[in-house]
GROMACS .gro file of C-alpha atoms in nm:
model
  104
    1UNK     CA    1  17.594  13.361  11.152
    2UNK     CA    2  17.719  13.661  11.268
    3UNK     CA    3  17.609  14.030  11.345
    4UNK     CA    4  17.794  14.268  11.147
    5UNK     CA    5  17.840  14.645  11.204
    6UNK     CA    6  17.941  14.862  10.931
    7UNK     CA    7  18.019  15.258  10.880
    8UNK     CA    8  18.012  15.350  10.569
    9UNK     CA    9  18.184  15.691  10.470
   10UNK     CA   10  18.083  15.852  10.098
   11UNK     CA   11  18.309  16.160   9.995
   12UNK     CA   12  18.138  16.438   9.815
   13UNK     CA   13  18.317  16.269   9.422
   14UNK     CA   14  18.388  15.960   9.535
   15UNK     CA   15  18.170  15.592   9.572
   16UNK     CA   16  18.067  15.526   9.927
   17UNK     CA   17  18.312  15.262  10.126
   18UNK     CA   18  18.362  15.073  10.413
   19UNK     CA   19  18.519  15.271  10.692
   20UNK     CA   20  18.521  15.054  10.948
   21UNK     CA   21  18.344  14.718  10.943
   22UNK     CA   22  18.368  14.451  11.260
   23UNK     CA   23  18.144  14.114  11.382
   24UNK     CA   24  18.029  13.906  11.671
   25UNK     CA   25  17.861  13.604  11.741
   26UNK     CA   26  17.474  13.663  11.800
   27UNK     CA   27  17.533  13.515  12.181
   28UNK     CA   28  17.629  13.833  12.305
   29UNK     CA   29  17.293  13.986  12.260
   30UNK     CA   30  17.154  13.927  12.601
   31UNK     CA   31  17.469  14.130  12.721
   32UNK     CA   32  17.408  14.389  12.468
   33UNK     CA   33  17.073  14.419  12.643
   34UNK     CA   34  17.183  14.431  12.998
   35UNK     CA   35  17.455  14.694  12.968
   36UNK     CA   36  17.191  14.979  12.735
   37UNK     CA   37  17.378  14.884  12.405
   38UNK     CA   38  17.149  14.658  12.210
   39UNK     CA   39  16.936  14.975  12.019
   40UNK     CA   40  17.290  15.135  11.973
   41UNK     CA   41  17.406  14.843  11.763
   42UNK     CA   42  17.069  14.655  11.610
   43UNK     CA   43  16.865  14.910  11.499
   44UNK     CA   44  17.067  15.167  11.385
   45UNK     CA   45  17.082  15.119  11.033
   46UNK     CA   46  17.107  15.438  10.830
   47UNK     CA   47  17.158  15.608  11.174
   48UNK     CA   48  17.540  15.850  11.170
   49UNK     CA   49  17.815  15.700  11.366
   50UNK     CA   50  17.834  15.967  11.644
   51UNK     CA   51  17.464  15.900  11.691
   52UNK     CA   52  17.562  15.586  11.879
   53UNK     CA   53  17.887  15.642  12.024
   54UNK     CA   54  17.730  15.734  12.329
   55UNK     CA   55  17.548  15.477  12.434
   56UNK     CA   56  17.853  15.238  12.327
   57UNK     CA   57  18.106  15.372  12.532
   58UNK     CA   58  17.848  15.383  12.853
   59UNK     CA   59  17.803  15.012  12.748
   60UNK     CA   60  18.186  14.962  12.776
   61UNK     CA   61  18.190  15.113  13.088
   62UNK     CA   62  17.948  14.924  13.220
   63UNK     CA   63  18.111  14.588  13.083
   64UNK     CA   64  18.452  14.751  13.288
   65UNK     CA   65  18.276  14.797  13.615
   66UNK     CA   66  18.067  14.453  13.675
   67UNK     CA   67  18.309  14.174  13.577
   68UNK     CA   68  18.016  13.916  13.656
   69UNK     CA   69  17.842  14.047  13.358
   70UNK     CA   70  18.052  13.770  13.203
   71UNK     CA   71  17.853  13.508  13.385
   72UNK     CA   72  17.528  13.572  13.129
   73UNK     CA   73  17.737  13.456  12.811
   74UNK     CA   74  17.690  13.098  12.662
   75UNK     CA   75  18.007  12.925  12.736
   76UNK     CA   76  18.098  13.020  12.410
   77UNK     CA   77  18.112  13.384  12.408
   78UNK     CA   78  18.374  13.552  12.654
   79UNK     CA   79  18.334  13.880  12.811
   80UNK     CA   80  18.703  14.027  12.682
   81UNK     CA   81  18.555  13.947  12.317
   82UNK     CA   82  18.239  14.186  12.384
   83UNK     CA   83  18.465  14.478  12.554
   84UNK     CA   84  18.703  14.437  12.267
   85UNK     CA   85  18.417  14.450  11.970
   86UNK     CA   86  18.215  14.758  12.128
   87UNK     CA   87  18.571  14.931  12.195
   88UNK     CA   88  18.634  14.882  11.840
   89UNK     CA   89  18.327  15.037  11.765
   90UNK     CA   90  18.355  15.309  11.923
   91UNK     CA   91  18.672  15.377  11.794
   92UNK     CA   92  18.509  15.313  11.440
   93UNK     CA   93  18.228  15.553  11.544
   94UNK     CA   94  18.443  15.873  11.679
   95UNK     CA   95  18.703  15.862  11.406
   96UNK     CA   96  18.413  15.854  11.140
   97UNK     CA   97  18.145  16.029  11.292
   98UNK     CA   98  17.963  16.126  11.023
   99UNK     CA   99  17.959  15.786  10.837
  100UNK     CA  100  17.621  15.567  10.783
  101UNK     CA  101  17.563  15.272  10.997
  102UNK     CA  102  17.509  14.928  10.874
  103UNK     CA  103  17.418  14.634  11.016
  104UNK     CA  104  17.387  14.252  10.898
   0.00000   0.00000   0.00000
């Protein structure tokens, strides 16, 4: 199963929609922990995107910086995977700053 991190954007006439959506294996959580990002992406349902995009580009940085973060994945996570999914959100979360987060 995977963890799931939506924004979803609702115009004023229009049906709310997916504005960015991306996933990850679960492994990466004890990394998520370590580098201050874990809150940012698990419990921030119903939270707005620029609430978060902080925190997630600190985590990035962090991930940048220590390369032997890498060493607390299961051997079947890899550390370029984690920068790539919190880059993406980040992305997600700056170019739709005021959408909703969901998470699965």
């Amino acid at each position: 199963m995977s963890f799931v991190f939506r924004l979803i954007s609702q115009d004023e006439d229009a049906a709310p929609s997916v504005a960015f959506q991306d996933s990850i294996s679960p492994g990466y959580v004890p990394l998520w922990e370590k580098v201050g990002v874990y809150d940012a992406l698990y419990n921030s349902d119903g939270r707005r995107a620029r609430d978060v995009s902080r925190a997630v580009a600190y985590g990035i940085d962090q991930l940048a910086e220590d390369e032997s973060l890498g060493r607390m994945l299961p051997t079947t996570c890899r550390l370029g995977e984690a920068i790539r999914f919190l880059e993406n959100v980040h992305r997600g979360c700056v170019t739709h700053a005021s959408a909703i987060i969901e998470t699965r």
